PDB file of C-alpha atoms and ligand atoms in Angstrom:
ATOM      1  CA  UNK M   2      10.620  -2.753 -16.549  1.00 88.00           C
ATOM      2  CA  UNK M   3       9.246  -3.978 -13.830  1.00 96.00           C
ATOM      3  CA  UNK M   4       6.468  -6.963 -15.318  1.00 97.00           C
ATOM      4  CA  UNK M   5       3.479  -6.649 -14.098  1.00 98.00           C
ATOM      5  CA  UNK M   6       0.582  -8.045 -16.317  1.00 98.00           C
ATOM      6  CA  UNK M   7      -2.054 -10.212 -14.772  1.00 97.00           C
ATOM      7  CA  UNK M   8      -0.959  -8.814 -11.033  1.00 98.00           C
ATOM      8  CA  UNK M   9      -3.850  -6.375  -9.500  1.00 99.00           C
ATOM      9  CA  UNK M  10      -3.064  -4.131  -7.096  1.00 99.00           C
ATOM     10  CA  UNK M  11      -4.801  -1.741  -4.139  1.00 99.00           C
ATOM     11  CA  UNK M  12      -3.439   1.480  -3.708  1.00 98.00           C
ATOM     12  CA  UNK M  13      -5.311   2.815  -0.470  1.00 98.00           C
ATOM     13  CA  UNK M  14      -5.862   7.023  -0.898  1.00 96.00           C
ATOM     14  CA  UNK M  15      -5.189   7.741  -4.532  1.00 96.00           C
ATOM     15  CA  UNK M  16      -7.839  10.470  -5.565  1.00 95.00           C
ATOM     16  CA  UNK M  17      -4.547  13.367  -4.730  1.00 93.00           C
ATOM     17  CA  UNK M  18      -3.854  15.567  -8.348  1.00 92.00           C
ATOM     18  CA  UNK M  19      -0.616  15.337  -7.524  1.00 94.00           C
ATOM     19  CA  UNK M  20      -0.364  12.899  -4.546  1.00 95.00           C
ATOM     20  CA  UNK M  21       2.095   9.750  -4.089  1.00 97.00           C
ATOM     21  CA  UNK M  22      -1.061   7.303  -3.992  1.00 97.00           C
ATOM     22  CA  UNK M  23      -1.552   7.823  -7.653  1.00 97.00           C
ATOM     23  CA  UNK M  24       1.637   8.854  -9.081  1.00 98.00           C
ATOM     24  CA  UNK M  25       2.098   4.714  -7.399  1.00 98.00           C
ATOM     25  CA  UNK M  26      -0.989   3.362  -8.820  1.00 98.00           C
ATOM     26  CA  UNK M  27      -0.407   4.616 -11.837  1.00 98.00           C
ATOM     27  CA  UNK M  28       3.112   4.022 -12.113  1.00 98.00           C
ATOM     28  CA  UNK M  29       2.158  -0.199 -11.192  1.00 98.00           C
ATOM     29  CA  UNK M  30      -0.648   0.031 -14.004  1.00 98.00           C
ATOM     30  CA  UNK M  31       2.332   1.680 -16.138  1.00 98.00           C
ATOM     31  CA  UNK M  32       3.630  -2.081 -15.398  1.00 98.00           C
ATOM     32  CA  UNK M  33       0.677  -3.516 -16.512  1.00 98.00           C
ATOM     33  CA  UNK M  34      -1.301  -4.011 -13.328  1.00 98.00           C
ATOM     34  CA  UNK M  35      -4.912  -3.898 -13.561  1.00 98.00           C
ATOM     35  CA  UNK M  36      -5.928  -0.971 -10.144  1.00 98.00           C
ATOM     36  CA  UNK M  37      -8.092  -0.954  -7.933  1.00 98.00           C
ATOM     37  CA  UNK M  38      -8.158   3.026  -6.418  1.00 98.00           C
ATOM     38  CA  UNK M  39      -9.443   3.650  -2.978  1.00 97.00           C
ATOM     39  CA  UNK M  40     -10.496   6.978  -0.849  1.00 96.00           C
ATOM     40  CA  UNK M  41     -12.397   8.596   0.754  1.00 94.00           C
ATOM     41  CA  UNK M  42     -15.916   9.999  -0.247  1.00 86.00           C
ATOM     42  CA  UNK M  43     -15.622  13.350   0.256  1.00 68.00           C
ATOM     43  CA  UNK M  44     -15.608  16.001  -3.052  1.00 53.00           C
ATOM     44  CA  UNK M  45     -12.727  17.776  -2.399  1.00 62.00           C
ATOM     45  CA  UNK M  46     -11.806  20.022  -5.848  1.00 52.00           C
ATOM     46  CA  UNK M  47      -8.328  20.091  -5.027  1.00 60.00           C
ATOM     47  CA  UNK M  48      -7.809  16.314  -3.976  1.00 74.00           C
ATOM     48  CA  UNK M  49      -8.910  15.370  -7.524  1.00 86.00           C
ATOM     49  CA  UNK M  50     -10.759  12.549  -7.695  1.00 92.00           C
ATOM     50  CA  UNK M  51     -10.839   8.901  -7.862  1.00 95.00           C
ATOM     51  CA  UNK M  52     -12.727   8.612 -11.017  1.00 94.00           C
ATOM     52  CA  UNK M  53      -9.688  10.798 -12.410  1.00 94.00           C
ATOM     53  CA  UNK M  54      -7.369   8.551 -11.681  1.00 96.00           C
ATOM     54  CA  UNK M  55      -9.452   6.121 -13.420  1.00 97.00           C
ATOM     55  CA  UNK M  56      -9.591   7.349 -16.391  1.00 97.00           C
ATOM     56  CA  UNK M  57      -5.603   7.904 -16.230  1.00 98.00           C
ATOM     57  CA  UNK M  58      -5.500   4.237 -15.944  1.00 98.00           C
ATOM     58  CA  UNK M  59      -7.898   3.443 -18.188  1.00 98.00           C
ATOM     59  CA  UNK M  60      -5.292   5.548 -20.858  1.00 98.00           C
ATOM     60  CA  UNK M  61      -2.998   3.781 -19.840  1.00 98.00           C
ATOM     61  CA  UNK M  62      -4.319   0.042 -20.971  1.00 98.00           C
ATOM     62  CA  UNK M  63      -5.623  -1.349 -17.846  1.00 98.00           C
ATOM     63  CA  UNK M  64      -8.458  -1.676 -15.717  1.00 98.00           C
ATOM     64  CA  UNK M  65      -9.825   0.173 -13.169  1.00 98.00           C
ATOM     65  CA  UNK M  66     -12.169   0.294 -10.269  1.00 98.00           C
ATOM     66  CA  UNK M  67     -12.700   3.331  -7.767  1.00 97.00           C
ATOM     67  CA  UNK M  68     -13.778   2.332  -4.377  1.00 97.00           C
ATOM     68  CA  UNK M  69     -14.327   4.754  -2.044  1.00 96.00           C
ATOM     69  CA  UNK M  70     -14.110   3.218   1.848  1.00 97.00           C
ATOM     70  CA  UNK M  71     -12.546   5.004   4.693  1.00 97.00           C
ATOM     71  CA  UNK M  72      -9.334   3.038   6.015  1.00 98.00           C
ATOM     72  CA  UNK M  73     -10.215   3.188   9.489  1.00 98.00           C
ATOM     73  CA  UNK M  74     -13.570   1.371   9.420  1.00 98.00           C
ATOM     74  CA  UNK M  75     -13.483  -2.504   9.370  1.00 98.00           C
ATOM     75  CA  UNK M  76     -16.502  -3.440   7.337  1.00 98.00           C
ATOM     76  CA  UNK M  77     -16.078  -0.512   4.651  1.00 98.00           C
ATOM     77  CA  UNK M  78     -12.486  -1.997   4.527  1.00 98.00           C
ATOM     78  CA  UNK M  79     -13.793  -6.110   4.247  1.00 98.00           C
ATOM     79  CA  UNK M  80     -16.277  -4.467   1.395  1.00 98.00           C
ATOM     80  CA  UNK M  81     -13.540  -2.963  -0.320  1.00 98.00           C
ATOM     81  CA  UNK M  82     -11.103  -6.233  -0.668  1.00 98.00           C
ATOM     82  CA  UNK M  83     -14.289  -8.017  -1.297  1.00 98.00           C
ATOM     83  CA  UNK M  84     -15.220  -5.719  -4.092  1.00 98.00           C
ATOM     84  CA  UNK M  85     -11.978  -5.564  -5.554  1.00 98.00           C
ATOM     85  CA  UNK M  86     -12.017  -9.505  -5.919  1.00 98.00           C
ATOM     86  CA  UNK M  87     -15.483  -9.840  -7.310  1.00 98.00           C
ATOM     87  CA  UNK M  88     -14.455  -7.978  -9.886  1.00 98.00           C
ATOM     88  CA  UNK M  89     -11.145  -8.595 -11.067  1.00 98.00           C
ATOM     89  CA  UNK M  90     -11.179 -11.677  -9.610  1.00 98.00           C
ATOM     90  CA  UNK M  91      -8.262 -11.935  -7.712  1.00 98.00           C
ATOM     91  CA  UNK M  92      -5.658  -9.618  -5.810  1.00 98.00           C
ATOM     92  CA  UNK M  93      -1.649  -9.645  -5.517  1.00 99.00           C
ATOM     93  CA  UNK M  94      -0.302  -6.370  -4.325  1.00 99.00           C
ATOM     94  CA  UNK M  95      -1.571  -3.639  -1.656  1.00 99.00           C
ATOM     95  CA  UNK M  96      -0.167  -0.493  -1.582  1.00 99.00           C
ATOM     96  CA  UNK M  97      -1.236   1.244   1.862  1.00 99.00           C
ATOM     97  CA  UNK M  98      -0.421   4.569   1.273  1.00 98.00           C
ATOM     98  CA  UNK M  99      -3.866   6.523   2.546  1.00 97.00           C
ATOM     99  CA  UNK M 100      -2.673   9.064   5.034  1.00 97.00           C
ATOM    100  CA  UNK M 101      -4.528  12.010   7.689  1.00 96.00           C
ATOM    101  CA  UNK M 102      -4.363  14.866   6.419  1.00 94.00           C
ATOM    102  CA  UNK M 103      -1.843  17.117   8.656  1.00 94.00           C
ATOM    103  CA  UNK M 104      -2.298  20.274  10.018  1.00 92.00           C
ATOM    104  CA  UNK M 105      -3.559  20.086  13.992  1.00 94.00           C
ATOM    105  CA  UNK M 106      -1.333  17.580  14.555  1.00 96.00           C
ATOM    106  CA  UNK M 107       2.075  19.516  13.597  1.00 95.00           C
ATOM    107  CA  UNK M 108       1.913  21.212  17.238  1.00 96.00           C
ATOM    108  CA  UNK M 109       3.896  20.198  20.166  1.00 97.00           C
ATOM    109  CA  UNK M 110       2.717  17.105  22.436  1.00 98.00           C
ATOM    110  CA  UNK M 111       2.332  19.921  25.398  1.00 98.00           C
ATOM    111  CA  UNK M 112      -0.744  21.236  23.403  1.00 98.00           C
ATOM    112  CA  UNK M 113      -1.592  18.498  20.968  1.00 98.00           C
ATOM    113  CA  UNK M 114      -5.034  18.039  20.581  1.00 98.00           C
ATOM    114  CA  UNK M 115      -6.454  13.665  21.785  1.00 98.00           C
ATOM    115  CA  UNK M 116      -8.402  14.128  18.756  1.00 98.00           C
ATOM    116  CA  UNK M 117      -5.870  15.029  16.448  1.00 98.00           C
ATOM    117  CA  UNK M 118      -3.496  12.264  17.918  1.00 98.00           C
ATOM    118  CA  UNK M 119      -6.308   9.911  17.614  1.00 98.00           C
ATOM    119  CA  UNK M 120      -7.099  10.720  13.796  1.00 98.00           C
ATOM    120  CA  UNK M 121      -3.342  10.434  12.987  1.00 98.00           C
ATOM    121  CA  UNK M 122      -3.799   7.230  14.953  1.00 98.00           C
ATOM    122  CA  UNK M 123      -6.095   5.808  13.147  1.00 98.00           C
ATOM    123  CA  UNK M 124      -5.781   6.289   9.818  1.00 98.00           C
ATOM    124  CA  UNK M 125      -2.046   6.012   9.229  1.00 98.00           C
ATOM    125  CA  UNK M 126      -1.752   3.139  11.604  1.00 99.00           C
ATOM    126  CA  UNK M 127      -5.246   1.132  11.904  1.00 99.00           C
ATOM    127  CA  UNK M 128      -6.374   1.855   8.045  1.00 98.00           C
ATOM    128  CA  UNK M 129      -2.495   0.200   7.157  1.00 99.00           C
ATOM    129  CA  UNK M 130      -3.974  -3.052  10.061  1.00 99.00           C
ATOM    130  CA  UNK M 131      -7.399  -3.159   8.526  1.00 99.00           C
ATOM    131  CA  UNK M 132      -6.555  -2.940   5.297  1.00 99.00           C
ATOM    132  CA  UNK M 133      -3.431  -5.452   5.551  1.00 99.00           C
ATOM    133  CA  UNK M 134      -5.550  -8.181   7.200  1.00 99.00           C
ATOM    134  CA  UNK M 135      -8.051  -8.183   4.900  1.00 99.00           C
ATOM    135  CA  UNK M 136      -6.414  -8.330   1.946  1.00 99.00           C
ATOM    136  CA  UNK M 137      -3.420 -10.884   3.527  1.00 99.00           C
ATOM    137  CA  UNK M 138      -6.526 -13.350   4.389  1.00 98.00           C
ATOM    138  CA  UNK M 139      -6.747 -13.169   0.268  1.00 98.00           C
ATOM    139  CA  UNK M 140      -3.417 -13.905  -0.720  1.00 98.00           C
ATOM    140  CA  UNK M 141      -3.507 -16.989   1.898  1.00 98.00           C
ATOM    141  CA  UNK M 142      -6.949 -18.016   0.268  1.00 98.00           C
ATOM    142  CA  UNK M 143      -5.776 -17.695  -2.809  1.00 98.00           C
ATOM    143  CA  UNK M 144      -2.151 -19.516  -2.330  1.00 98.00           C
ATOM    144  CA  UNK M 145      -0.185 -18.017  -4.981  1.00 98.00           C
ATOM    145  CA  UNK M 146       1.669 -15.167  -2.764  1.00 98.00           C
ATOM    146  CA  UNK M 147       1.908 -11.633  -2.516  1.00 98.00           C
ATOM    147  CA  UNK M 148       2.882  -8.009  -1.815  1.00 99.00           C
ATOM    148  CA  UNK M 149       1.952  -5.864   0.828  1.00 99.00           C
ATOM    149  CA  UNK M 150       3.849  -2.011   0.198  1.00 99.00           C
ATOM    150  CA  UNK M 151       3.526  -0.012   3.712  1.00 99.00           C
ATOM    151  CA  UNK M 152       4.081   4.131   3.247  1.00 98.00           C
ATOM    152  CA  UNK M 153       5.809   4.884   6.112  1.00 98.00           C
ATOM    153  CA  UNK M 154       8.160   7.726   5.781  1.00 98.00           C
ATOM    154  CA  UNK M 155      11.681   9.561   7.348  1.00 98.00           C
ATOM    155  CA  UNK M 156      10.290  10.616  10.053  1.00 98.00           C
ATOM    156  CA  UNK M 157       9.284   6.833  10.782  1.00 98.00           C
ATOM    157  CA  UNK M 158      13.229   6.560  11.504  1.00 98.00           C
ATOM    158  CA  UNK M 159      13.504   9.833  13.562  1.00 97.00           C
ATOM    159  CA  UNK M 160      12.118  12.058  15.405  1.00 97.00           C
ATOM    160  CA  UNK M 161      11.317  15.849  14.404  1.00 96.00           C
ATOM    161  CA  UNK M 162      10.052  18.139  17.011  1.00 96.00           C
ATOM    162  CA  UNK M 163       6.084  19.223  16.391  1.00 96.00           C
ATOM    163  CA  UNK M 164       5.920  15.438  14.265  1.00 97.00           C
ATOM    164  CA  UNK M 165       5.247  13.105  17.757  1.00 98.00           C
ATOM    165  CA  UNK M 166       1.613  11.983  16.562  1.00 98.00           C
ATOM    166  CA  UNK M 167       2.942  11.550  12.925  1.00 98.00           C
ATOM    167  CA  UNK M 168       6.518  10.223  13.891  1.00 98.00           C
ATOM    168  CA  UNK M 169       4.711   7.549  16.586  1.00 98.00           C
ATOM    169  CA  UNK M 170       1.766   6.376  13.684  1.00 98.00           C
ATOM    170  CA  UNK M 171       4.811   6.276  10.597  1.00 98.00           C
ATOM    171  CA  UNK M 172       7.931   4.099  13.418  1.00 98.00           C
ATOM    172  CA  UNK M 173       4.531   1.935  14.568  1.00 99.00           C
ATOM    173  CA  UNK M 174       4.028   1.105  11.020  1.00 99.00           C
ATOM    174  CA  UNK M 175       7.798  -0.090  10.061  1.00 98.00           C
ATOM    175  CA  UNK M 176       6.891  -1.627  13.258  1.00 98.00           C
ATOM    176  CA  UNK M 177       4.278  -3.361  12.316  1.00 99.00           C
ATOM    177  CA  UNK M 178       5.642  -4.243   8.800  1.00 99.00           C
ATOM    178  CA  UNK M 179       8.330  -6.264  10.144  1.00 99.00           C
ATOM    179  CA  UNK M 180       5.448  -8.376  12.489  1.00 99.00           C
ATOM    180  CA  UNK M 181       3.789  -9.382   9.210  1.00 99.00           C
ATOM    181  CA  UNK M 182       6.857  -9.985   7.044  1.00 99.00           C
ATOM    182  CA  UNK M 183       7.218 -12.346   9.698  1.00 98.00           C
ATOM    183  CA  UNK M 184       4.262 -14.086   9.801  1.00 98.00           C
ATOM    184  CA  UNK M 185       3.412 -14.067   5.817  1.00 99.00           C
ATOM    185  CA  UNK M 186       6.724 -15.222   4.982  1.00 98.00           C
ATOM    186  CA  UNK M 187       6.049 -19.102   4.724  1.00 98.00           C
ATOM    187  CA  UNK M 188       2.918 -18.029   2.604  1.00 98.00           C
ATOM    188  CA  UNK M 189       5.269 -16.189   0.136  1.00 98.00           C
ATOM    189  CA  UNK M 190       3.526 -12.646   0.805  1.00 99.00           C
ATOM    190  CA  UNK M 191       6.631  -9.912   1.458  1.00 99.00           C
ATOM    191  CA  UNK M 192       6.201  -7.081   3.526  1.00 99.00           C
ATOM    192  CA  UNK M 193       8.384  -3.766   3.079  1.00 99.00           C
ATOM    193  CA  UNK M 194       8.239  -0.056   3.792  1.00 99.00           C
ATOM    194  CA  UNK M 195       9.390   2.608   2.179  1.00 99.00           C
ATOM    195  CA  UNK M 196      10.239   5.690   3.960  1.00 98.00           C
ATOM    196  CA  UNK M 197      10.188   8.925   1.487  1.00 98.00           C
ATOM    197  CA  UNK M 198      12.121  12.344   2.222  1.00 97.00           C
ATOM    198  CA  UNK M 199       9.474  15.104   1.528  1.00 97.00           C
ATOM    199  CA  UNK M 200       7.884  15.810  -1.186  1.00 97.00           C
ATOM    200  CA  UNK M 201       5.789  18.300  -2.876  1.00 93.00           C
ATOM    201  CA  UNK M 202       2.803  17.278  -3.081  1.00 91.00           C
ATOM    202  CA  UNK M 203      -0.773  18.938  -1.838  1.00 88.00           C
ATOM    203  CA  UNK M 204       0.488  17.341   1.549  1.00 90.00           C
ATOM    204  CA  UNK M 205       3.247  20.148   2.012  1.00 91.00           C
ATOM    205  CA  UNK M 206       0.882  23.408   1.453  1.00 92.00           C
ATOM    206  CA  UNK M 207      -1.360  21.503   4.397  1.00 90.00           C
ATOM    207  CA  UNK M 208       1.961  21.291   6.286  1.00 93.00           C
ATOM    208  CA  UNK M 209       3.243  24.391   5.695  1.00 93.00           C
ATOM    209  CA  UNK M 210       0.264  26.404   7.169  1.00 93.00           C
ATOM    210  CA  UNK M 211       0.419  24.027   9.750  1.00 91.00           C
ATOM    211  CA  UNK M 212       3.894  24.797  10.981  1.00 92.00           C
ATOM    212  CA  UNK M 213       5.244  28.121   9.165  1.00 94.00           C
ATOM    213  CA  UNK M 214       5.846  30.586  12.654  1.00 92.00           C
ATOM    214  CA  UNK M 215       3.718  33.487  13.371  1.00 93.00           C
ATOM    215  CA  UNK M 216       5.028  36.877  10.899  1.00 95.00           C
ATOM    216  CA  UNK M 217       5.409  34.344   8.131  1.00 95.00           C
ATOM    217  CA  UNK M 218       3.886  33.138   5.557  1.00 95.00           C
ATOM    218  CA  UNK M 219       2.729  29.237   4.116  1.00 94.00           C
ATOM    219  CA  UNK M 220       3.940  29.798   1.383  1.00 95.00           C
ATOM    220  CA  UNK M 221       7.676  31.399   1.989  1.00 95.00           C
ATOM    221  CA  UNK M 222       7.723  28.900   5.182  1.00 95.00           C
ATOM    222  CA  UNK M 223       6.479  26.319   2.293  1.00 95.00           C
ATOM    223  CA  UNK M 224       9.772  27.400   0.705  1.00 95.00           C
ATOM    224  CA  UNK M 225      11.706  27.068   3.589  1.00 95.00           C
ATOM    225  CA  UNK M 226      11.134  23.167   4.044  1.00 96.00           C
ATOM    226  CA  UNK M 227      11.721  22.865   0.339  1.00 96.00           C
ATOM    227  CA  UNK M 228      15.374  24.469   0.561  1.00 96.00           C
ATOM    228  CA  UNK M 229      15.812  22.318   4.018  1.00 95.00           C
ATOM    229  CA  UNK M 230      14.615  19.231   2.241  1.00 96.00           C
ATOM    230  CA  UNK M 231      17.312  19.860  -0.889  1.00 97.00           C
ATOM    231  CA  UNK M 232      20.063  20.531   1.802  1.00 96.00           C
ATOM    232  CA  UNK M 233      19.780  18.344   3.351  1.00 96.00           C
ATOM    233  CA  UNK M 234      19.753  15.209   0.550  1.00 97.00           C
ATOM    234  CA  UNK M 235      23.247  13.874  -0.347  1.00 97.00           C
ATOM    235  CA  UNK M 236      21.666  14.352  -4.160  1.00 98.00           C
ATOM    236  CA  UNK M 237      21.391  17.706  -3.998  1.00 96.00           C
ATOM    237  CA  UNK M 238      16.802  17.917  -5.019  1.00 97.00           C
ATOM    238  CA  UNK M 239      14.133  17.145  -2.750  1.00 96.00           C
ATOM    239  CA  UNK M 240      12.071  13.231  -3.358  1.00 97.00           C
ATOM    240  CA  UNK M 241       9.685  12.893  -6.053  1.00 98.00           C
ATOM    241  CA  UNK M 242       6.869  11.165  -6.158  1.00 98.00           C
ATOM    242  CA  UNK M 243       8.182   9.203  -9.088  1.00 98.00           C
ATOM    243  CA  UNK M 244      10.698   8.346  -7.200  1.00 98.00           C
ATOM    244  CA  UNK M 245       8.630   6.617  -5.134  1.00 98.00           C
ATOM    245  CA  UNK M 246       6.621   5.105  -6.869  1.00 98.00           C
ATOM    246  CA  UNK M 247       9.823   3.163  -9.072  1.00 98.00           C
ATOM    247  CA  UNK M 248      10.553   1.972  -5.595  1.00 98.00           C
ATOM    248  CA  UNK M 249       6.533   0.731  -5.058  1.00 99.00           C
ATOM    249  CA  UNK M 250       6.866  -1.333  -8.772  1.00 98.00           C
ATOM    250  CA  UNK M 251      10.008  -2.748  -7.675  1.00 98.00           C
ATOM    251  CA  UNK M 252       8.763  -3.960  -4.149  1.00 98.00           C
ATOM    252  CA  UNK M 253       5.478  -4.970  -6.073  1.00 99.00           C
ATOM    253  CA  UNK M 254       7.248  -7.001  -8.430  1.00 98.00           C
ATOM    254  CA  UNK M 255       8.987 -10.641  -8.868  1.00 98.00           C
ATOM    255  CA  UNK M 256      12.385  -8.695  -8.618  1.00 98.00           C
ATOM    256  CA  UNK M 257      12.047  -8.189  -4.376  1.00 98.00           C
ATOM    257  CA  UNK M 258      10.874 -11.577  -4.172  1.00 97.00           C
ATOM    258  CA  UNK M 259      13.806 -11.974  -1.528  1.00 98.00           C
ATOM    259  CA  UNK M 260      13.396  -8.514   0.359  1.00 98.00           C
ATOM    260  CA  UNK M 261      10.999  -9.136   3.593  1.00 99.00           C
ATOM    261  CA  UNK M 262      10.750  -6.763   6.788  1.00 99.00           C
ATOM    262  CA  UNK M 263      12.482  -3.674   5.288  1.00 98.00           C
ATOM    263  CA  UNK M 264      12.569  -0.229   5.760  1.00 98.00           C
ATOM    264  CA  UNK M 265      13.121   1.706   2.539  1.00 98.00           C
ATOM    265  CA  UNK M 266      14.584   4.897   3.269  1.00 98.00           C
ATOM    266  CA  UNK M 267      14.282   7.198  -0.671  1.00 98.00           C
ATOM    267  CA  UNK M 268      15.627  10.715   0.476  1.00 98.00           C
ATOM    268  CA  UNK M 269      18.389  10.799  -1.876  1.00 98.00           C
ATOM    269  CA  UNK M 270      20.947  10.285   0.824  1.00 98.00           C
ATOM    270  CA  UNK M 271      19.423  12.638   3.783  1.00 97.00           C
ATOM    271  CA  UNK M 272      19.090   9.815   5.846  1.00 95.00           C
ATOM    272  CA  UNK M 273      21.248   6.587   5.001  1.00 96.00           C
ATOM    273  CA  UNK M 274      19.510   3.971   7.315  1.00 94.00           C
TER     274      UNK M 274
HETATM  275  P1  NAD K1061      -1.865  13.119   0.737  1.00 72.84           P
HETATM  276  O1  NAD K1061      -2.548  14.202   2.548  1.00 72.84           O
HETATM  277  O2  NAD K1061      -1.754  14.361  -0.408  1.00 72.84           O
HETATM  278  O3  NAD K1061      -3.154  11.996   0.428  1.00 72.84           O
HETATM  279  C1  NAD K1061      -3.134  10.826   1.462  1.00 72.84           C
HETATM  280  C2  NAD K1061      -4.364  10.894   0.829  1.00 72.84           C
HETATM  281  O4  NAD K1061      -4.882   9.987   1.514  1.00 72.84           O
HETATM  282  C3  NAD K1061      -5.798  11.511   0.382  1.00 72.84           C
HETATM  283  O5  NAD K1061      -6.466  11.759  -1.275  1.00 72.84           O
HETATM  284  C4  NAD K1061      -6.813  11.346   1.499  1.00 72.84           C
HETATM  285  O6  NAD K1061      -8.059  11.504   1.073  1.00 72.84           O
HETATM  286  C5  NAD K1061      -6.657  10.055   1.479  1.00 72.84           C
HETATM  287  N1  NAD K1061      -7.090   9.713   2.882  1.00 72.84           N
HETATM  288  C6  NAD K1061      -6.293  10.207   4.368  1.00 72.84           C
HETATM  289  N2  NAD K1061      -7.500   9.725   5.081  1.00 72.84           N
HETATM  290  C7  NAD K1061      -8.644   8.893   4.851  1.00 72.84           C
HETATM  291  C8  NAD K1061      -9.206   7.597   5.350  1.00 72.84           C
HETATM  292  N3  NAD K1061      -9.271   7.400   6.801  1.00 72.84           N
HETATM  293  N4  NAD K1061      -9.446   6.508   3.920  1.00 72.84           N
HETATM  294  C9  NAD K1061      -8.912   6.404   2.896  1.00 72.84           C
HETATM  295  N5  NAD K1061      -7.842   7.592   2.457  1.00 72.84           N
HETATM  296  C10 NAD K1061      -7.483   9.076   3.707  1.00 72.84           C
HETATM  297  O7  NAD K1061      -0.676  12.681   1.095  1.00 72.84           O
HETATM  298  P2  NAD K1061       1.119  11.999   0.588  1.00 72.84           P
HETATM  299  O8  NAD K1061       1.744  13.290   0.131  1.00 72.84           O
HETATM  300  O9  NAD K1061      -0.315  11.819  -1.209  1.00 72.84           O
HETATM  301  O10 NAD K1061       1.440  11.039   1.211  1.00 72.84           O
HETATM  302  C11 NAD K1061       0.790  10.170   0.566  1.00 72.84           C
HETATM  303  C12 NAD K1061       1.604   9.315   1.863  1.00 72.84           C
HETATM  304  O11 NAD K1061       2.922   9.307   1.937  1.00 72.84           O
HETATM  305  C13 NAD K1061       0.804   9.067   3.461  1.00 72.84           C
HETATM  306  O12 NAD K1061       1.057   8.296   4.114  1.00 72.84           O
HETATM  307  C14 NAD K1061       1.909  10.063   4.347  1.00 72.84           C
HETATM  308  O13 NAD K1061       2.241   9.929   5.735  1.00 72.84           O
HETATM  309  C15 NAD K1061       2.976   9.531   3.028  1.00 72.84           C
HETATM  310  N6  NAD K1061       4.401  10.078   3.056  1.00 72.84           N
HETATM  311  C16 NAD K1061       4.579  11.344   2.633  1.00 72.84           C
HETATM  312  C17 NAD K1061       5.510  12.626   2.458  1.00 72.84           C
HETATM  313  C18 NAD K1061       5.789  14.189   2.081  1.00 72.84           C
HETATM  314  O14 NAD K1061       6.171  14.824   2.467  1.00 72.84           O
HETATM  315  N7  NAD K1061       4.392  14.361   1.021  1.00 72.84           N
HETATM  316  C19 NAD K1061       7.030  12.439   2.748  1.00 72.84           C
HETATM  317  C20 NAD K1061       7.180  11.234   3.640  1.00 72.84           C
HETATM  318  C21 NAD K1061       5.672  10.330   3.923  1.00 72.84           C
END
């Protein structure tokens, strides 16, 4: 549908078994891209591993390079991008998907610890900045255009109680997207953000644990979160990782060549801006 053959994409935060990063990486591979897949170098069997993702990409007939790096550390990001280019000979697409774990940050601002705030801003905002800076430099030097796709959130357009750190970071990602789109347009580099509604990845288990009111089990609260998301969506269901991966594939392709600086809601009509 979207021909990405010959293109090389880097997707951050891609190890999670049911995570958005993995779904996007596999979708880009289905369209013919070769993939560098990134995550933290920390074993977490619940999360899955980059080796699994790489094996799935290879099963689709594409090349895959696992690149462990912490996106908040500039040296590691520079090395990740250099290794990607050394391995594949080029880079065309960056998907800034890595997200700080949901947990300690999901409290009212008056209870929010500075360290929880900092972690969310570091991974979600500084990580997107460092990866975009390194990849944009490479794309400019390559001189053949490119695509940068930032994963924001529905919470990047609308404030939500107990999500202050997260909302702030995702609003920032939308602002960063616009500024960078201005700067890179003359290089034919498109920069867009995707704002998904709630998706049932491993992340929402962590959110349910953090947000469950006293006396309500995390499982019951998770179900309530899902029901609320379904009720708010005009299209009568919650978002899937496939919905977001479809949008990422479109934004990575030539078919979106006249779109830049946008923050596209993929929420089934739960938000219409
Ligand atoms: P997730 O928590 O399952 O995955 C995030 C991944 O990022 C994990 O694999 C984690 O190890 C990795 N990561 C964390 N810190 C990192 C770092 N410093 N360096 C490299 N990797 C790091 O989340 P998900 O649900 O798959 O979400 C992916 C993205 O989509 C996030 O940016 C999230 O904010 C966004 N999003 C998710 C939802 C949802 O409902 N799940 C909705 C809107 C937006």
